[in-house]
């Protein structure tokens, strides 16, 4: 059996726990939550994954030590919990990739993984085409553009409100153009995709990001356009939320479940 611990038990963590139950090679043994969230998490976990222990600290002692830690908690948890787990030699899978736009975060994760002689995997999450982009980056990349398009209401509470009156838009409006680093900083909810694209390709400063408020759409639409010595790629995703949880896109959870399945599998596609 391949034992898995989940760090963070919110929208993604709960759906991931549900999906892992369907994989006979994998056993969810630990769910790590904040101290104040124990009781509720125990109730939810009892219905989803009754064999998993709900804890506030990862248990790395034998025989409880898991084979893999999956982070779906947030930026702070990456720094405070994933880094020590890596240093102890535990392989980790990361969802909160936006955390890596901060100065020296990539280096800190890499050096923790090196110290523990293990590896941290950044999942593609809500975006696609990362395999092509990362392979293409081994040749010459000329340009990488990520365009995130959302209904105007999805940009409420962001700097987009200073650009235009979101509720009065009748046509699409570009609300941000700049580097992936600036985008991740100004629009933290988009930070994961912008940082993933940047890390796979041209980096945080040379990856261009455009964010659009579009009153003509209902779903979040991601476009990734890449050109270089390999040729060119344009990929567009129209992500649907999980039926059981509209807060998160189905693809992000599927992507994490795939990463866990791959870590346990004898063959990986
Ligand atoms: N890579 C992607 O494409 C992608 C897509 C969507 C979300 N995400 C990221 O995944 C993460 C989880 O997303 P979500 O929608 O499940 O969020 P959520 O807010 O629903 O759940 C996060 C949970 O983690 C808990 N948590 C935070 N810090 C913790 C800590 N130190 N220890 C234990 N628990 C902790 C929170 O209390 C919360 O219950 C976020 O960082 C989000 O930005 C990534």
Coordinates of C-alpha atoms and ligand atoms in Angstrom, one line a residue:
X1 CA 0.0 0.0 0.0
X2 CA 1.1 3.6 -0.8
X3 CA 0.3 5.8 2.2
X4 CA -0.6 9.4 1.6
X5 CA -1.0 12.4 3.9
X6 CA -3.1 15.5 2.8
X7 CA -2.1 18.9 4.2
X8 CA -5.2 21.2 4.1
X9 CA -8.7 19.9 4.1
X10 CA -10.7 22.6 2.4
X11 CA -12.4 22.5 -1.0
X12 CA -9.5 20.7 -2.8
X13 CA -8.4 18.5 0.1
X14 CA -11.9 17.1 0.7
X15 CA -12.5 16.3 -3.0
X16 CA -9.1 14.7 -3.2
X17 CA -9.8 12.5 -0.2
X18 CA -13.0 11.4 -2.0
X19 CA -11.1 10.6 -5.2
X20 CA -8.3 8.7 -3.5
X21 CA -10.8 6.3 -2.0
X22 CA -11.3 5.0 -5.6
X23 CA -7.6 4.1 -6.0
X24 CA -7.0 0.6 -4.6
X25 CA -3.2 1.2 -4.6
X26 CA -3.4 4.2 -2.3
X27 CA -4.3 4.6 1.3
X28 CA -5.1 8.0 2.8
X29 CA -3.7 7.8 6.3
X30 CA -3.3 11.4 7.6
X31 CA -5.2 14.6 7.1
X32 CA -3.4 17.7 8.5
X33 CA -5.6 20.6 9.6
X34 CA -5.3 23.8 11.6
X35 CA -5.9 23.3 15.4
X36 CA -9.2 25.1 15.3
X37 CA -10.5 22.9 12.4
X38 CA -10.1 19.5 14.1
X39 CA -13.7 18.8 15.1
X40 CA -15.3 19.7 11.8
X41 CA -12.6 18.0 9.8
X42 CA -13.0 14.8 11.9
X43 CA -16.8 14.8 11.1
X44 CA -16.2 15.3 7.3
X45 CA -13.3 12.8 7.2
X46 CA -15.5 10.1 8.9
X47 CA -17.8 10.2 5.9
X48 CA -15.1 10.4 3.3
X49 CA -12.1 8.4 4.5
X50 CA -12.8 6.8 7.9
X51 CA -9.3 5.2 8.2
X52 CA -7.5 8.5 7.9
X53 CA -6.3 10.1 11.1
X54 CA -7.0 13.8 11.5
X55 CA -4.0 15.6 13.0
X56 CA -2.6 19.1 13.4
X57 CA 1.0 18.0 12.8
X58 CA 2.3 15.5 10.3
X59 CA 3.3 12.2 12.0
X60 CA 6.6 11.1 10.5
X61 CA 7.3 8.5 13.1
X62 CA 7.5 4.8 12.1
X63 CA 5.2 3.0 11.3
X64 CA 3.0 6.0 10.6
X65 CA 5.3 7.8 8.2
X66 CA 3.5 8.4 4.9
X67 CA 5.0 7.7 1.4
X68 CA 3.8 11.1 0.1
X69 CA 2.6 14.5 1.3
X70 CA 0.1 16.4 -0.8
X71 CA -0.2 20.1 0.0
X72 CA -3.5 21.8 -0.7
X73 CA -3.5 24.3 2.2
X74 CA -2.0 27.6 1.0
X75 CA 1.1 29.6 0.7
X76 CA 2.0 29.8 4.4
X77 CA 1.7 26.0 4.8
X78 CA 4.2 25.5 1.9
X79 CA 6.9 27.4 3.9
X80 CA 6.1 26.2 7.4
X81 CA 5.2 22.5 6.7
X82 CA 6.2 21.4 3.3
X83 CA 9.8 22.6 3.7
X84 CA 10.5 20.5 6.9
X85 CA 8.7 17.5 5.4
X86 CA 11.0 17.7 2.3
X87 CA 14.1 18.1 4.6
X88 CA 13.0 14.9 6.4
X89 CA 13.1 13.1 3.1
X90 CA 9.3 12.9 2.4
X91 CA 8.3 13.5 -1.3
X92 CA 5.7 16.2 -1.7
X93 CA 3.2 17.3 -4.2
X94 CA 2.3 20.9 -4.3
X95 CA -1.0 22.7 -5.3
X96 CA -0.2 26.2 -4.0
X97 CA 2.3 27.0 -6.7
X98 CA 1.5 30.7 -6.5
X99 CA 3.6 30.7 -3.3
X100 CA 6.6 30.3 -5.5
X101 CA 6.4 33.8 -7.0
X102 CA 8.0 35.1 -3.8
X103 CA 11.7 35.9 -3.8
X104 CA 13.9 32.8 -3.0
X105 CA 10.8 30.5 -2.5
X106 CA 11.9 28.2 -5.4
X107 CA 15.4 28.0 -4.0
X108 CA 14.2 27.2 -0.5
X109 CA 12.0 24.3 -1.7
X110 CA 14.7 22.9 -3.9
X111 CA 17.4 23.1 -1.2
X112 CA 15.0 21.4 1.3
X113 CA 14.3 18.6 -1.3
X114 CA 18.1 18.2 -1.9
X115 CA 18.8 18.1 1.8
X116 CA 16.2 15.3 2.2
X117 CA 17.3 13.6 -1.1
X118 CA 13.8 13.7 -2.3
X119 CA 11.6 15.7 -4.7
X120 CA 8.8 18.2 -4.8
X121 CA 6.3 18.0 -7.7
X122 CA 4.4 21.0 -8.9
X123 CA 1.1 19.8 -10.4
X124 CA -0.3 21.4 -13.6
X125 CA -3.6 22.0 -11.7
X126 CA -6.1 24.2 -13.4
X127 CA -4.0 24.7 -16.5
X128 CA -2.9 22.3 -19.4
X129 CA -0.1 22.1 -21.8
X130 CA 2.6 22.2 -19.1
X131 CA 4.2 19.1 -20.5
X132 CA 4.6 20.7 -23.9
X133 CA 5.8 24.0 -22.4
X134 CA 8.4 22.3 -20.1
X135 CA 9.7 20.1 -23.0
X136 CA 9.8 23.1 -25.4
X137 CA 11.8 25.1 -22.8
X138 CA 14.7 22.6 -23.3
X139 CA 15.0 24.2 -26.8
X140 CA 14.5 27.9 -27.4
X141 CA 11.4 29.6 -26.2
X142 CA 10.5 32.9 -27.9
X143 CA 7.3 33.8 -26.2
X144 CA 4.9 32.5 -23.5
X145 CA 1.6 34.3 -23.0
X146 CA -1.1 33.3 -20.5
X147 CA -4.5 34.9 -20.9
X148 CA -7.0 34.4 -18.0
X149 CA -10.5 35.4 -18.8
X150 CA -13.3 35.4 -16.2
X151 CA -16.8 36.9 -15.8
X152 CA -16.6 40.4 -14.3
X153 CA -18.0 39.3 -10.9
X154 CA -15.0 37.0 -10.5
X155 CA -12.7 40.0 -10.5
X156 CA -14.5 41.8 -7.7
X157 CA -12.2 42.6 -4.7
X158 CA -9.1 42.7 -6.9
X159 CA -7.2 45.7 -8.5
X160 CA -9.5 45.3 -11.5
X161 CA -11.9 47.4 -9.6
X162 CA -9.6 50.4 -10.1
X163 CA -9.4 49.8 -13.9
X164 CA -13.2 49.8 -14.6
X165 CA -16.7 49.6 -13.2
X166 CA -16.9 45.8 -13.4
X167 CA -20.7 45.6 -12.9
X168 CA -21.3 48.0 -15.8
X169 CA -19.1 46.2 -18.4
X170 CA -20.9 45.4 -21.7
X171 CA -17.8 44.3 -23.6
X172 CA -14.6 42.5 -22.6
X173 CA -11.9 44.6 -20.9
X174 CA -8.3 43.9 -20.3
X175 CA -7.7 44.5 -16.6
X176 CA -4.0 43.6 -16.3
X177 CA -1.1 43.2 -18.7
X178 CA 2.4 42.5 -17.3
X179 CA 4.8 39.8 -16.0
X180 CA 3.7 36.6 -14.3
X181 CA 5.5 37.9 -11.1
X182 CA 3.4 41.1 -11.1
X183 CA 0.2 39.1 -11.9
X184 CA 0.8 36.6 -9.1
X185 CA 1.4 39.5 -6.6
X186 CA -1.6 41.6 -7.6
X187 CA -4.1 38.8 -8.3
X188 CA -3.3 36.0 -5.8
X189 CA -6.3 33.9 -6.9
X190 CA -4.6 33.7 -10.3
X191 CA -1.2 33.2 -8.9
X192 CA -1.2 29.4 -9.2
X193 CA -1.7 29.3 -12.9
X194 CA 0.6 32.2 -13.7
X195 CA 3.4 30.8 -11.5
X196 CA 3.0 27.2 -13.0
X197 CA 3.2 28.5 -16.5
X198 CA 6.2 30.7 -15.6
X199 CA 8.1 28.0 -13.8
X200 CA 7.6 25.5 -16.7
X201 CA 8.8 28.0 -19.3
X202 CA 10.4 31.5 -19.4
X203 CA 10.3 32.3 -15.7
X204 CA 8.3 34.8 -13.6
X205 CA 9.7 37.9 -15.3
X206 CA 9.6 37.0 -19.0
X207 CA 6.3 35.2 -19.0
X208 CA 3.5 37.6 -20.2
X209 CA 0.1 37.6 -18.5
X210 CA -3.1 39.2 -19.6
X211 CA -6.2 39.1 -17.5
X212 CA -9.6 40.0 -18.9
X213 CA -13.1 40.7 -17.5
X214 CA -15.6 39.3 -20.0
X215 CA -19.3 39.8 -19.5
X216 CA -20.0 37.3 -22.3
X217 CA -18.7 34.2 -20.5
X218 CA -19.8 32.2 -17.5
X219 CA -16.8 29.9 -17.1
X220 CA -13.2 30.7 -16.4
X221 CA -11.2 30.4 -19.6
X222 CA -7.5 29.9 -19.7
X223 CA -5.4 30.4 -22.9
X224 CA -1.8 29.5 -23.1
X225 CA 0.1 30.5 -26.3
X226 CA 3.8 29.4 -26.7
X227 CA 6.3 29.8 -29.5
X228 CA 9.9 28.7 -29.9
X229 CA 12.3 26.4 -31.7
X230 CA 9.7 23.5 -31.3
X231 CA 7.0 25.4 -33.3
X232 CA 4.0 26.8 -31.5
X233 CA 1.2 25.8 -29.3
X234 CA -2.1 27.4 -28.4
X235 CA -4.2 25.6 -25.8
X236 CA -7.5 26.8 -24.3
X237 CA -9.3 25.4 -21.3
X238 CA -12.8 26.1 -20.2
X239 CA -12.8 24.7 -16.7
X240 CA -15.9 23.5 -15.0
X241 CA -16.3 23.5 -11.2
X242 CA -16.7 20.2 -9.3
X243 CA -20.5 19.5 -9.1
X244 CA -20.0 18.8 -5.4
X245 CA -18.0 22.0 -4.8
X246 CA -18.4 25.1 -7.1
X247 CA -15.4 26.7 -5.3
X248 CA -12.9 24.7 -7.1
X249 CA -12.2 23.6 -10.7
X250 CA -12.6 19.8 -11.2
X251 CA -9.3 19.7 -13.2
X252 CA -7.2 20.9 -10.2
X253 CA -8.5 18.0 -8.1
X254 CA -8.1 15.5 -11.0
X255 CA -4.5 16.8 -11.5
X256 CA -3.6 16.1 -7.8
X257 CA -5.3 12.7 -7.8
X258 CA -3.3 11.9 -11.0
X259 CA 0.0 13.0 -9.3
X260 CA -0.8 10.7 -6.3
X261 CA -1.7 7.8 -8.6
X262 CA 1.5 8.3 -10.6
X263 CA 3.6 8.2 -7.5
X264 CA 2.1 4.9 -6.6
X265 CA 1.9 3.4 -10.1
X266 CA 4.3 1.0 -11.9
X267 CA 3.7 2.9 -15.2
X268 CA 3.1 6.5 -15.8
X269 CA 1.6 8.2 -18.9
Ligands
LIG1 N1 -2.4 24.8 -8.9 C1 -3.7 25.2 -9.2 O1 -4.0 25.2 -10.3 C2 -4.6 25.5 -8.1 C3 -6.0 25.7 -8.4 C4 -6.8 26.1 -7.3 C5 -6.3 26.2 -6.0 N2 -5.0 26.0 -5.8 C6 -4.4 26.3 -4.4 O2 -4.7 25.1 -3.6 C7 -4.7 25.6 -2.3 C8 -6.0 25.0 -1.6 O3 -7.1 25.5 -2.3 P1 -8.6 25.3 -1.7 O4 -9.6 25.8 -2.8 O5 -8.8 23.9 -1.2 O6 -8.6 26.3 -0.5 P2 -9.5 26.2 0.8 O7 -9.4 27.6 1.5 O8 -10.9 25.7 0.5 O9 -8.8 25.1 1.7 C9 -7.5 25.3 2.3 C10 -7.5 24.6 3.7 O10 -6.2 24.5 4.2 C11 -6.3 24.9 5.5 N3 -4.9 25.4 6.0 C12 -4.3 26.5 5.7 N4 -3.1 26.5 6.2 C13 -2.9 25.4 6.9 C14 -1.9 24.8 7.6 N5 -0.7 25.4 7.8 N6 -2.1 23.5 8.1 C15 -3.2 22.9 7.9 N7 -4.2 23.4 7.2 C16 -4.1 24.6 6.7 C17 -7.3 26.0 5.6 O11 -7.8 26.2 6.9 C18 -8.4 25.4 4.7 O12 -9.2 24.6 5.4 C19 -4.7 27.1 -2.3 O13 -3.4 27.6 -2.0 C20 -5.0 27.4 -3.7 O14 -4.5 28.7 -4.1 C21 -4.1 25.7 -6.8

